[in-house]
Structure formats: C-alpha cells, structure tokens
Short mmCIF file of C-alpha atoms and ligand atoms in Angstrom, two decimals:
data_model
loop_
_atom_site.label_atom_id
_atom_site.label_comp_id
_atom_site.label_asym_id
_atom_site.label_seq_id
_atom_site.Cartn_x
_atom_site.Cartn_y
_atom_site.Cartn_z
CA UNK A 1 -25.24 4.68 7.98
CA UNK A 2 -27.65 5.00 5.24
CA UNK A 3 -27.05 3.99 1.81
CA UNK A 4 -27.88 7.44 0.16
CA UNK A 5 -24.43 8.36 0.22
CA UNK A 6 -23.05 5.34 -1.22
CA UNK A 7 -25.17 5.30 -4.14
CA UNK A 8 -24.13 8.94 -4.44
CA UNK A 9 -20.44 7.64 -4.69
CA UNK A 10 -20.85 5.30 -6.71
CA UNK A 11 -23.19 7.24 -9.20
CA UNK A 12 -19.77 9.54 -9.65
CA UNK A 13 -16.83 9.57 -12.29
CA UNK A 14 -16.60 5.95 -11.70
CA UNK A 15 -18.20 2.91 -13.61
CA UNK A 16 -20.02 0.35 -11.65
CA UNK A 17 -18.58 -2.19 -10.60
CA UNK A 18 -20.09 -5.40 -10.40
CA UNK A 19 -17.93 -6.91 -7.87
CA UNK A 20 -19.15 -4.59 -5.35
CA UNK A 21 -21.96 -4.98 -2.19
CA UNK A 22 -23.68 -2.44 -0.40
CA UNK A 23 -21.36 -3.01 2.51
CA UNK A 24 -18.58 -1.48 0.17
CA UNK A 25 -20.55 0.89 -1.33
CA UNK A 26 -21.62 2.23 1.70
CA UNK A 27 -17.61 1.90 3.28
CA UNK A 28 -16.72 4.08 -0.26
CA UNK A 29 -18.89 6.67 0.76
CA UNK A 30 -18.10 6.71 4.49
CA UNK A 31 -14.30 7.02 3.59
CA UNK A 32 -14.73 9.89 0.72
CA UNK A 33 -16.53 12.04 3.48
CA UNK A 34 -13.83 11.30 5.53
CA UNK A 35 -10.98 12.31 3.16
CA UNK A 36 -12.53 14.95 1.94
CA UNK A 37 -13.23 16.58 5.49
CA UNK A 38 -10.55 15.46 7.57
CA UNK A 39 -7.24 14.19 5.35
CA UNK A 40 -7.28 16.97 2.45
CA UNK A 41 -7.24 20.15 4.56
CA UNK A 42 -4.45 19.15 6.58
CA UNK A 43 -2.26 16.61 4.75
CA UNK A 44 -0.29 19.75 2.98
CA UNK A 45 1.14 20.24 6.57
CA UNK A 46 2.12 16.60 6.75
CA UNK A 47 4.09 16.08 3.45
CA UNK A 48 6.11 19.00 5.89
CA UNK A 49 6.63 17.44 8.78
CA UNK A 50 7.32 14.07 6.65
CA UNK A 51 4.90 11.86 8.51
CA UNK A 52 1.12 11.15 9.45
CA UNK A 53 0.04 12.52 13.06
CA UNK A 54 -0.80 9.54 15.53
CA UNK A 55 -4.14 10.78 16.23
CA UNK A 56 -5.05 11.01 12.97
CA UNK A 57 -4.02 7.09 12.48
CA UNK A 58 -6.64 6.93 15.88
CA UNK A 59 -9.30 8.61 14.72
CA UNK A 60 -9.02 6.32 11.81
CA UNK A 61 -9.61 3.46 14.29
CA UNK A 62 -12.36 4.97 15.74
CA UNK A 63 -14.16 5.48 12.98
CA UNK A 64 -13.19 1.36 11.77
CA UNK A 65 -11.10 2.25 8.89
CA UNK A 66 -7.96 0.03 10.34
CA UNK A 67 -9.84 -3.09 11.15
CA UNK A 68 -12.00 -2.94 7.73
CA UNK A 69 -10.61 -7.09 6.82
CA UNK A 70 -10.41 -8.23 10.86
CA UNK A 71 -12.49 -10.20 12.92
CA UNK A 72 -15.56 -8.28 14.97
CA UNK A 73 -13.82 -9.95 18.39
CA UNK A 74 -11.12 -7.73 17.26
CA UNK A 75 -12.96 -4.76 16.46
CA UNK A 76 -12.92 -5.29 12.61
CA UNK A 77 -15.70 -5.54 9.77
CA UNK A 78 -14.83 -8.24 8.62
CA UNK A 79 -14.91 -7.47 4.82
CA UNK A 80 -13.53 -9.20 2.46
CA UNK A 81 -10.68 -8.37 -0.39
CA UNK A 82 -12.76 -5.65 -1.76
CA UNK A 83 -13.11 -4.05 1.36
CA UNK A 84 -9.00 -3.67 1.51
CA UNK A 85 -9.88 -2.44 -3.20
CA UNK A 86 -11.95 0.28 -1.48
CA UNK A 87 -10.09 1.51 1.17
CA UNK A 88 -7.06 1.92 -1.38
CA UNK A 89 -8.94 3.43 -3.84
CA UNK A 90 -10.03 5.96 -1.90
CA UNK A 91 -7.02 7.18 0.00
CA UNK A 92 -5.28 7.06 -3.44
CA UNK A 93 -8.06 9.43 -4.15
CA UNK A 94 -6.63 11.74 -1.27
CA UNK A 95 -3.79 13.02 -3.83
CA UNK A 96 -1.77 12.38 -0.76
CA UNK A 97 0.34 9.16 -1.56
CA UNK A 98 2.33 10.08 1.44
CA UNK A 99 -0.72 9.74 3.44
CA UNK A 100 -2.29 6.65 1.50
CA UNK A 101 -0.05 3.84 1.58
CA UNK A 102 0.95 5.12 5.74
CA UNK A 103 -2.52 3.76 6.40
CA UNK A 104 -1.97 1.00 3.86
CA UNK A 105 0.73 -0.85 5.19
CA UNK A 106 -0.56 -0.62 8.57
CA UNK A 107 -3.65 -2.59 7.59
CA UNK A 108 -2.69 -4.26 4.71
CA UNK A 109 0.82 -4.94 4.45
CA UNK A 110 2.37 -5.02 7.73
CA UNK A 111 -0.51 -5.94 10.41
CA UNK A 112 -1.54 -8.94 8.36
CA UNK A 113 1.47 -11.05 9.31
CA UNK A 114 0.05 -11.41 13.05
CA UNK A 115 -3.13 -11.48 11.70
CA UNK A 116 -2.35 -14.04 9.41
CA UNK A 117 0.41 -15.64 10.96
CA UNK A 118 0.20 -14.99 14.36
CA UNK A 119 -0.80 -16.99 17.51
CA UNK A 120 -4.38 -16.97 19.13
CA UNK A 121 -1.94 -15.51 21.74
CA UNK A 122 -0.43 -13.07 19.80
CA UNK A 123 -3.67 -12.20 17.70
CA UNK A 124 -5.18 -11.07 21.20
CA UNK A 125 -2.59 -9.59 22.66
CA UNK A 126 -1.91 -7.33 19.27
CA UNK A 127 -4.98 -6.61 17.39
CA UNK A 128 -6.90 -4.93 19.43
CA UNK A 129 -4.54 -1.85 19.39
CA UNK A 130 -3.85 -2.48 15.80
CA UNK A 131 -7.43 -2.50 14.92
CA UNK A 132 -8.14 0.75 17.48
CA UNK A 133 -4.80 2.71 15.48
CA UNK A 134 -3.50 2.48 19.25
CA UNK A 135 -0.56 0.62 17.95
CA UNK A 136 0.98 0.95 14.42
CA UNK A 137 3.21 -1.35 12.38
CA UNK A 138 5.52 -1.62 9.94
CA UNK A 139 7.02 -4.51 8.31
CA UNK A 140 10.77 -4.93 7.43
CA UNK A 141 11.73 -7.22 4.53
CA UNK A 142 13.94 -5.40 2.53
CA UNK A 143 17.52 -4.99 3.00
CA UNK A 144 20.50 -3.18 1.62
CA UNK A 145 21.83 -6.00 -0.58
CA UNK A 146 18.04 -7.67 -1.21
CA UNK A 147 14.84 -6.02 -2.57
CA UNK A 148 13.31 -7.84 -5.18
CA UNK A 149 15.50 -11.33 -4.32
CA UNK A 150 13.71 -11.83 -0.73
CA UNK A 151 15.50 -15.65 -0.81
CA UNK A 152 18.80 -13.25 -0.55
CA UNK A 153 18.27 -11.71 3.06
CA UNK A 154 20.69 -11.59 5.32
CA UNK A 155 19.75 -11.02 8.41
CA UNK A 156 19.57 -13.83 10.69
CA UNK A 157 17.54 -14.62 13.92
CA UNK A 158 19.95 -16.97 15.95
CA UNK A 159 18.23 -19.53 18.28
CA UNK A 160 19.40 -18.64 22.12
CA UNK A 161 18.18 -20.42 25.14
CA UNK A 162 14.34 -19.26 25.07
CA UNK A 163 14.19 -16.79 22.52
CA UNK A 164 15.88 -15.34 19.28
CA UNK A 165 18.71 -12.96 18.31
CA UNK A 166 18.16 -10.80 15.53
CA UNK A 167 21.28 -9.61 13.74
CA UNK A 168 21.01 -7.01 10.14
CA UNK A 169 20.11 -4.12 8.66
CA UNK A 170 16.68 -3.24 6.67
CA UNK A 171 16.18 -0.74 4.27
CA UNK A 172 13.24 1.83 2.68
CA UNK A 173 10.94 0.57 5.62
CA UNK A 174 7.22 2.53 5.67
CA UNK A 175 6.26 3.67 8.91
CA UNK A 176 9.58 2.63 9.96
CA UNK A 177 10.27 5.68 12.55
CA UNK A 178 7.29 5.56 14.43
CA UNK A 179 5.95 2.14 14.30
CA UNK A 180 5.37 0.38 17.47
CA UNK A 181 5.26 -3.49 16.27
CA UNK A 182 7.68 -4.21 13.42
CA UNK A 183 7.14 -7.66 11.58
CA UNK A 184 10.39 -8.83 10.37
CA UNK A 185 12.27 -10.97 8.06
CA UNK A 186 15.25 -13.13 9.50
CA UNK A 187 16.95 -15.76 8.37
CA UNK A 188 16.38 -18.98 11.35
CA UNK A 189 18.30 -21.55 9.08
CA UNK A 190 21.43 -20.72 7.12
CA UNK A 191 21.78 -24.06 5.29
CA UNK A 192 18.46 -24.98 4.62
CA UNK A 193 17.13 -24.06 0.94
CA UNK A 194 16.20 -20.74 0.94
CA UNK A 195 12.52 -20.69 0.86
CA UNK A 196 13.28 -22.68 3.81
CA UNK A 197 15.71 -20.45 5.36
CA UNK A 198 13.34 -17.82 6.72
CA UNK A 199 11.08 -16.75 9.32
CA UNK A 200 8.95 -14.08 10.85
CA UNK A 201 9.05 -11.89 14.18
CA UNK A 202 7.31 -9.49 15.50
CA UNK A 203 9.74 -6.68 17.35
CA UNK A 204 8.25 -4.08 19.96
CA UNK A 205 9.88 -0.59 19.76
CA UNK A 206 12.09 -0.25 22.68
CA UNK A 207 13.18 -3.37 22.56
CA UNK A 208 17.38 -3.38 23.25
CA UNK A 209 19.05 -3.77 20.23
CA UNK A 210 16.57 -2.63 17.94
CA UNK A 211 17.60 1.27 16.33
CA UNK A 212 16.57 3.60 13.65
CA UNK A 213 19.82 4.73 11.95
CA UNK A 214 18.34 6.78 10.24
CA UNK A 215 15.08 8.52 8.29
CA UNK A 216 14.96 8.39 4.56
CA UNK A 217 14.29 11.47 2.50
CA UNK A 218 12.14 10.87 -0.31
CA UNK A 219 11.28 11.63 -4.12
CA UNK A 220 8.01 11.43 -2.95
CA UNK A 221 5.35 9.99 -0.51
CA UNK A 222 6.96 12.95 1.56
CA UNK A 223 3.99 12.33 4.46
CA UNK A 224 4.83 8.72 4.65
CA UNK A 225 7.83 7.95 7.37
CA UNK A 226 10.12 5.87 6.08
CA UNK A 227 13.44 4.61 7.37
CA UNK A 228 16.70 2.47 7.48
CA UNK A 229 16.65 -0.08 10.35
CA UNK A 230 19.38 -2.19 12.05
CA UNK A 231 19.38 -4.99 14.65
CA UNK A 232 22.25 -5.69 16.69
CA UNK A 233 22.16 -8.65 19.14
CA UNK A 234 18.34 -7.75 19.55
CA UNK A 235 16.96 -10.57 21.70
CA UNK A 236 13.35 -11.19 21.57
CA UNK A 237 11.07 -14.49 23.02
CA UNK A 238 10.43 -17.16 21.47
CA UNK A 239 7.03 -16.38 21.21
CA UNK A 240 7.63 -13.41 18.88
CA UNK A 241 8.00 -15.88 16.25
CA UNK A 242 5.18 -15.62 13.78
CA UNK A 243 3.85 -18.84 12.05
CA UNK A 244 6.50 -22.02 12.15
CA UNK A 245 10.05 -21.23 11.58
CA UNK A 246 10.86 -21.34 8.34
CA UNK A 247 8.08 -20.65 6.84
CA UNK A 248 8.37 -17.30 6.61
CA UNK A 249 9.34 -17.00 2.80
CA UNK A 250 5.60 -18.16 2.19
CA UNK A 251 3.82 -16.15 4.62
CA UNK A 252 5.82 -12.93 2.56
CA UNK A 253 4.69 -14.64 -0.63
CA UNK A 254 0.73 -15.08 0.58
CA UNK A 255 0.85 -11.73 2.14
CA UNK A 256 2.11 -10.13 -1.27
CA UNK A 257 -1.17 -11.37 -3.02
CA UNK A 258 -2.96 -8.77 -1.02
CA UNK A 259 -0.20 -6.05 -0.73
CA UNK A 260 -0.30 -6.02 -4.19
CA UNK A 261 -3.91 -6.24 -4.98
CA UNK A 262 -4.15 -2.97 -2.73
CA UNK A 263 -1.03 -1.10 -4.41
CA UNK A 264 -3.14 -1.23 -7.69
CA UNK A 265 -6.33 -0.53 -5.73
CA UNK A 266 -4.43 2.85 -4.87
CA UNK A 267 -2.89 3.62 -7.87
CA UNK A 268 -6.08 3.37 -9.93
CA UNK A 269 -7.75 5.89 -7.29
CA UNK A 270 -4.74 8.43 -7.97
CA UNK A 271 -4.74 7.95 -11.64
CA UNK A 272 -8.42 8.83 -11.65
CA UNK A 273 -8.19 11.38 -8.87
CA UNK A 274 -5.62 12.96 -11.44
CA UNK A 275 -7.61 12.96 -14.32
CA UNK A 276 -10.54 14.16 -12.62
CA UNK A 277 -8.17 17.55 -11.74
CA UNK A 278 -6.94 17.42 -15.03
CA UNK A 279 -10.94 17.75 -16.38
CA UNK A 280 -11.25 20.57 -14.06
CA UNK A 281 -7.89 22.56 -15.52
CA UNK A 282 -8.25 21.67 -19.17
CA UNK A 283 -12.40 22.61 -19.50
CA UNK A 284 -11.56 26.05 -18.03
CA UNK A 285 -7.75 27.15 -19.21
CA UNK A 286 -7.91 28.82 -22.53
CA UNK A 287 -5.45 28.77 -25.39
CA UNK A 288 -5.80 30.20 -28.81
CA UNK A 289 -9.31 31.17 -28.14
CA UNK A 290 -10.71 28.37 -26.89
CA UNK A 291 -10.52 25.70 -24.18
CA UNK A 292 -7.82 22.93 -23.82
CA UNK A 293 -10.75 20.41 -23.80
CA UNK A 294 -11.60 21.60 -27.58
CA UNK A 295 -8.43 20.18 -28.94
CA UNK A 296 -8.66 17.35 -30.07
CA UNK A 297 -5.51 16.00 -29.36
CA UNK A 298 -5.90 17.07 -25.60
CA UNK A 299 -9.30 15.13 -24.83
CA UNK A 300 -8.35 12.07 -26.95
CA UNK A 301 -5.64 11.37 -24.84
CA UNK A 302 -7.56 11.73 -21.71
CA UNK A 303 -10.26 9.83 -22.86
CA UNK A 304 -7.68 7.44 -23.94
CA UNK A 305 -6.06 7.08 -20.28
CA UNK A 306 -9.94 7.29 -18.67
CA UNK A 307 -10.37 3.84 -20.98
CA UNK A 308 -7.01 2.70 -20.00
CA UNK A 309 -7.78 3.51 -15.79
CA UNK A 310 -11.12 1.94 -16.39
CA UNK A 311 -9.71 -1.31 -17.39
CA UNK A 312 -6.85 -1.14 -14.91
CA UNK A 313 -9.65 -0.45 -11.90
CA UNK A 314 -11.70 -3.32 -13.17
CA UNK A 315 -8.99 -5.84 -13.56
CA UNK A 316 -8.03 -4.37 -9.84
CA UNK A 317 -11.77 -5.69 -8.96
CA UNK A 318 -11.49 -8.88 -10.54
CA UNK A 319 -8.15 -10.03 -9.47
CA UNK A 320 -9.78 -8.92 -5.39
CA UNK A 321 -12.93 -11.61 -6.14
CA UNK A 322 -10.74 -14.02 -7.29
CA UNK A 323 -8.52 -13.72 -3.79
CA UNK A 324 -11.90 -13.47 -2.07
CA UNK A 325 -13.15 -16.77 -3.58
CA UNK A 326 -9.97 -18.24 -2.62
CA UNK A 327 -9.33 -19.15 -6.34
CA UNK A 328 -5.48 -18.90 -7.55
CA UNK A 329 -4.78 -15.66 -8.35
CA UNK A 330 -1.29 -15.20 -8.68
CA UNK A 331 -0.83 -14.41 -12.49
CA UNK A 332 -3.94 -11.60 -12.29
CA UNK A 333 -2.46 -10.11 -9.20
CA UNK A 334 1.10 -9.77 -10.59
CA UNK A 335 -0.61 -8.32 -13.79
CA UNK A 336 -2.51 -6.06 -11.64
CA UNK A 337 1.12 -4.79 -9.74
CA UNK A 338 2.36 -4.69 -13.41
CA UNK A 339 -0.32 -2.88 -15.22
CA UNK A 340 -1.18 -0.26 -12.44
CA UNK A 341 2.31 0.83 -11.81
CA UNK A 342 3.21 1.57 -15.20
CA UNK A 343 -0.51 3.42 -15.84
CA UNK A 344 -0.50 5.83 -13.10
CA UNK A 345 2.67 6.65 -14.16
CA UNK A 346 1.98 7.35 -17.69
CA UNK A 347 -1.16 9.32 -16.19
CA UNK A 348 0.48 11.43 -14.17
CA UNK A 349 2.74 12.18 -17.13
CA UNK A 350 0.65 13.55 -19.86
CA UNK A 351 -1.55 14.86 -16.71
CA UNK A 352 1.28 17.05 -15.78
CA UNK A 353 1.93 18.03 -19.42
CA UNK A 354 -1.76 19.39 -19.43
CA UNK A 355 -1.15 21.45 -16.53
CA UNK A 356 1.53 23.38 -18.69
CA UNK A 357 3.95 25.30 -16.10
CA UNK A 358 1.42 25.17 -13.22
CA UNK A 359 1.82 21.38 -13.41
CA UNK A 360 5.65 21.96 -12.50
CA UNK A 361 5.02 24.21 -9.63
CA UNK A 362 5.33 22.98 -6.44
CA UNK A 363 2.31 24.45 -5.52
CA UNK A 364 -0.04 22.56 -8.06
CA UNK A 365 -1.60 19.48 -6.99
CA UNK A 366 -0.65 17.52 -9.87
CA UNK A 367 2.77 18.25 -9.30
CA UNK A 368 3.19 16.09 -5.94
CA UNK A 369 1.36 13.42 -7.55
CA UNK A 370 3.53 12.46 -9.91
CA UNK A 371 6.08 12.47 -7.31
CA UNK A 372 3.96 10.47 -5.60
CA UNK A 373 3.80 8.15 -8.47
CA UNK A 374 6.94 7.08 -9.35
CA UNK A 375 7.55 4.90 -6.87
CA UNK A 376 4.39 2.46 -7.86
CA UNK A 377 6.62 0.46 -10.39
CA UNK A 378 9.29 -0.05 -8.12
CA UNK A 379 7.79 -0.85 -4.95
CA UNK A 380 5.55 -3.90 -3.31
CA UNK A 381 7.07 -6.13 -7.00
CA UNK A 382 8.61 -4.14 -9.87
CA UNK A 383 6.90 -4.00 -12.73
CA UNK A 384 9.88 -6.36 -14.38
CA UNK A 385 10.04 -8.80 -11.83
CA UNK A 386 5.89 -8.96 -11.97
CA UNK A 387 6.16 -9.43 -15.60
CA UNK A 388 8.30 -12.14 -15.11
CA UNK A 389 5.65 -13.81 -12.22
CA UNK A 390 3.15 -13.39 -16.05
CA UNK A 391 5.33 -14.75 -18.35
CA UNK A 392 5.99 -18.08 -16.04
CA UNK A 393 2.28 -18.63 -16.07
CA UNK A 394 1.49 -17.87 -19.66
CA UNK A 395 2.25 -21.51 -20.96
CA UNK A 396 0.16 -23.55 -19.49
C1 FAD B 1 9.28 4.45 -0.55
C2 FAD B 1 9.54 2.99 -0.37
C3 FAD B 1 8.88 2.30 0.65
C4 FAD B 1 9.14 0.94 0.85
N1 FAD B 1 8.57 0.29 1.92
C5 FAD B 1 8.98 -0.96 2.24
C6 FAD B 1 8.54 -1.59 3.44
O1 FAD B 1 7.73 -1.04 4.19
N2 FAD B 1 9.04 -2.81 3.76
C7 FAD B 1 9.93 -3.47 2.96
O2 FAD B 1 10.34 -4.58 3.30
N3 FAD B 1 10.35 -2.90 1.80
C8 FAD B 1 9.91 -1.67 1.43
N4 FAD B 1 10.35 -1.07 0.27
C9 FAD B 1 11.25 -1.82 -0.60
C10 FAD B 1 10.70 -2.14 -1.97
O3 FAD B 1 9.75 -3.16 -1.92
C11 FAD B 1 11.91 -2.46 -2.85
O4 FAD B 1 12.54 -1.22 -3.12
C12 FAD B 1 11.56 -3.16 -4.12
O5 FAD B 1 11.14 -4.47 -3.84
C13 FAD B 1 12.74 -3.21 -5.08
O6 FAD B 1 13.89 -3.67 -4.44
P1 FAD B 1 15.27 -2.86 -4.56
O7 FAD B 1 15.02 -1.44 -4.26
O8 FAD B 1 16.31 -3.56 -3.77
O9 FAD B 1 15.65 -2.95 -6.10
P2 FAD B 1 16.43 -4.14 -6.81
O10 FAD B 1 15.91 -5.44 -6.39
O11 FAD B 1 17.90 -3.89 -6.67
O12 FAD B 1 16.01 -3.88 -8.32
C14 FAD B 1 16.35 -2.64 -8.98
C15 FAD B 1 15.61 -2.60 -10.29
O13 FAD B 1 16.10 -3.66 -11.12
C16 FAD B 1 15.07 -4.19 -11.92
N5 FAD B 1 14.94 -5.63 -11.65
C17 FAD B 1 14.99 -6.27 -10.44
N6 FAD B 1 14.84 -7.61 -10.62
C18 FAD B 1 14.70 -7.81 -11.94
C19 FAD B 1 14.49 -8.96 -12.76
N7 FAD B 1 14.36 -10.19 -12.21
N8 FAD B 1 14.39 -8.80 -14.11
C20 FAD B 1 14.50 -7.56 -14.67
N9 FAD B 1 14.68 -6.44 -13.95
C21 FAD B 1 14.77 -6.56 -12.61
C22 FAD B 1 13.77 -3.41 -11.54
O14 FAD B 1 13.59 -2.36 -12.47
C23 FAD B 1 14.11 -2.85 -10.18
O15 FAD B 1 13.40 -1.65 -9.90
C24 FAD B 1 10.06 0.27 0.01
C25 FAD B 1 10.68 0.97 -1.03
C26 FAD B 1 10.44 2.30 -1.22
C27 FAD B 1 11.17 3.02 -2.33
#
C-alpha cells in the first residue's frame, strides 16, 4: 500500500486527528475504497434479504479487515484500539448500519471473548477461521428477562461428568442465525454472588440442543441477522469454557470497554456520513429562490451538529488511546456510549427534516439511516444506564 491514499482520506471532511499513525491512516483509506466499491453497490440487496452474504464476510478476511486487533500467528495486524475507531468509523460511513455492526460484532464484540478469554488451545483452534471470515460469531448475553441487568441471567450451564449443560433462552442476538461459534453467557454457580455466578462458552452450530427459534424483524439494521436463541439440555466439553468459571461477569465487563468504544466509533462515521448527504441535498435543493444552504437557520444547525460530531469523534479517539495505553477508561468510554448514541440520533433527526418529504421516502438514503440509528442508545449500554456508569465516577 502506499500512503497517497491515506493522506487523501484523511485530508477529507474530517479533522485530523492526532491520535492517529500512518498504519491507520493508511487502514482508513484501504477500507473507504473498499466500501465504496464493494459494500455500497450491493448492500441495498442485503437490507432485502435481511443479512450479509458469507462471502462477502470472506472477502473481508482476505483482504485483513477481520483480524485488524489479532496476532500476525493468527493472521491479524495487530493494531491497536484505534485500529478497531477506524474500522467502525468507516463501515458506519457505509450508510448501511445493517451491514456495519454484522462485521462489528464479529471482530469486536463477539470474537474477542476467545481471543481474550480463550485457551492457547482454543485461540488456535478458532482464530484462524475467525480471522480468515471462514467462521463467524456471535455472542449471546442478553435474555428475555435481562438486558441491561447482566448479574440477572438466567440461563445456567450445569456441571455434568466432563463437560457442561446449557439450559435458557437469549434474546436480540447479532449474527445470531448464521453464526458458526456463539460465545455465551451461563450461569455455572447459582448461589455464589452474582458477579460470581457466571461464566463463558463457546457453542458450535450444530451442536444438539442448541436452536434458533426464531429470526427477529427489525426497526432497522435490516442487513444485520439477528435472532432469538434457546438451549435445551445442550451439552458441550469442558473445554468450551472460556476463561475460569465464574469469571465470566468480568470478561463481559472488559469486553464492553471495547464494544463500546467501537459503537461510538460507528455512530460518529454515520452521523458524519449523514451530514455529508445532507451538504449535498441542501447546497443544491431550492426554496423561495434560493438554496437551503442560504438560510440561515438551515446551515447553523448543521454547522452546529458538524461541531457537535467533531467533538463526539474526538472524544471517540481519546477514550481508544486511553484503552490503548492501558490507562482506566471506564468513565470516558461510558461517556463515549452516552454521548454518541444520543448525537447520531439527534443528527439523523434534523438530517431527515432537511431532506423534506424525500427524507421520508423509503427510497432516500437518509431515510434508512435514521432507522438505522435508533437503536445506538439502546444497544451495547443505554444511554441511561451509561449515564449512571458517569455519575458514579464524577465524585472522586
Ligand atoms: C438490534 C439489537 C441487537 C442486539 N445484539 C445483541 C447481541 O448480539 N448480543 C447480546 O447479548 N445482546 C444484544 N442486544 C441486546 C442489547 O444489548 C439490549 O437490548 C440492551 O442492553 C438493553 O437491554 P433490554 O432490551 O433488555 O432493555 P432493558 O434492560 O429492559 O431496559 C429498557 C430501557 O429502560 C431504561 N433503563 C434500563 N436500565 C436503566 C437504569 N438503570 N436507569 C434508568 N433507565 C434504565 C433504558 O432506557 C432502556 O433502554 C441487541 C439488541 C438489539 C435491539
């Protein structure tokens, strides 16, 4: 790769950063020529068919967009937190949310509890394929009766002879249909305390006991699979355990930091993708004889929301060093879930207002994104339950 490209990227709409490399930079640019060439023609068809094809996901290996944070003996790049900023940036960039966080849990949300948790055994038996988009995952912590409470599972993973049996439903799980290796949440210890109480497996499709009741149809995110999922008696080795038993409750915690970093990472690359399309419509679409852009009330707000994305983006960046220095980052990152979910939001709100009727339309652009949207305050930590993360670390 050469670094003309990058600097091109980075010389668009978008400030500099100075948390950046060239080895992002040049990533940035790699994945924008990507999106532009090979995810925007076709993703229309995919919001259809309500999920991402598989060799799409592979030719996403290929190219080294699935291993971007993973060891080279593995396939991966190695990069650090920033490398995970830019990848979500960009695919929020996509307009396709659908498409976006599909990808994103697989590397990001999902995949790092083997390679975080996992076994030298398991890490080389599994991320290979992971890293290659030969085998996807998904990761099921959410339940019918427990979203934001994780301590409140209720599933439980039963100690039998030489292995585990998983027993419980899960609920709104991405990638859930076609997943092949599904990280999940069980209770191991029913009286301990409950940050205690839980623990991780990893579950291969197929496995008996282990069904899809059913796909989930959606607000929005209509390319993204997601889907209801139920164990009954599902019996699985012992060595599918990830990390110690009961331990899981922190590995969910520690793997948040990151899931959450990257859900702002996204949102701040659809908010500005959004605003960039909003430029386009409102410096060309005329009303009483002149452009939207010459009222003043129209580019005030947008140049309002541009200052607002900026600051979001770079408090994205910031909170991504701090993880990458390994310094506690737990009150940035919740701001980060808190501050990005409610901005792309508001974005895709006045956004849509600009488009007038077109921006109703199913046909406009805009339209899906804010469908898209919605689902960034609610998702990964809502934005009430992340406030609440703040407000325990505001007195000191
Ligand atoms: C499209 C989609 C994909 C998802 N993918 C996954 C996945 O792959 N894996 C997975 O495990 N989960 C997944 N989830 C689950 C998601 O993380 C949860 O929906 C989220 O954590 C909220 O949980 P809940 O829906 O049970 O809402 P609840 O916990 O019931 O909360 C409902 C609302 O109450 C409010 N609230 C909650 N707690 C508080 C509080 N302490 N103070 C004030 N207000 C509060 C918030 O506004 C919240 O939105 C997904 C969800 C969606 C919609």
């Amino acid at each position: 790769m050469d670094a003309k490209p990058a600097a091109q990227a980075a010389a668009s709409s978008q400030s500099p950063s100075a948390y950046f490399r060239e080895e992002h930079e040049m990533l940035r640019a790699q994945l924008r020529r990507f999106v532009e060439t090979e995810i925007k023609p076709h993703a229309g068809a995919w919001e259809e068919q309500g999920f991402v094809p598989r060799d799409v996901l592979r030719r996403m290996g290929e190219l080294g967009f699935l291993g971007i944070r993973y060891p080279e003996e593995f396939g991966g790049s190695n990069l650090d937190t920033l490398g995970s900023v830019v990848l979500a940036e960009e695919l929020g960039r996509s307009t396709f949310g659908g498409f976006a966080i599909t990808v994103l849990v697989h590397t990001d949300m999902a995949s790092v509890h083997i390679a975080n948790g996992g076994s030298p055994d398991q890490r080389a038996r599994y991320m290979p394929d992971i890293v290659a988009g030969r085998k996807i995952t998904a990761v099921a912590v959410t339940e019918p009766d427990a979203g934001s409470d994780v301590k409140a599972i209720r599933t439980t993973a039963r100690r039998d002879r030489d292995g585990y049996v998983i027993n419980g439903p899960k609920m709104f799980i991405t990638n859930g249909v076609h997943a092949d290796l599904v990280c999940v949440a069980a209770k191991t210890a029913a009286d301990a305390r409950p940050s205690q109480s839980i623990s991780m497996f990893v579950v291969e499709k197929g496995t008996p006991g282990f069904k899809i009741s059913r796909a989930l149809d959606k607000h929005g995110w209509r390319s993204s699979d997601t889907a209801e999922l139920v164990f009954e008696d599902c019996r699985v080795p012992a060595q599918n355990l990830l990390g110690k038993e009961g331990r899981g409750f922190y590995a969910i915690m520690s793997n948040f930091r990151n899931e959450r970093i990257v859900l702002g990472a996204m949102a701040m690359g659809e908010a500005q993708a959004a605003l960039e399309l909003t430029l386009d419509y409102v410096t060309t679409r005329k009303a009483f004889g002149a452009t939207l852009y010459d009222k003043q009330a129209v580019r005030q707000r947008l140049a309002m929301l541009a200052t607002r994305v900026e600051a979001g983006r770079q408090l994205v960046h910031h909170a991504a060093w701090l993880d990458a220095q390994g310094i506690e980052c737990t009150r940035e990152v919740a701001m980060v879930k808190a501050y990005c979910g409610e901005l792309v939001n508001e974005v895709m709100y006045d956004c849509v207002q600009f488009h007038g009727g077109m921006g109703y339309m199913r046909e406009s652009t805009i339209e899906r994104m804010a469908r898209d949207a919605r689902v960034q305050s609610i998702g990964g930590g809502a934005t009430e339950v992340m406030l609440e993360e703040v407000a325990k670390r505001l007195r000191r």
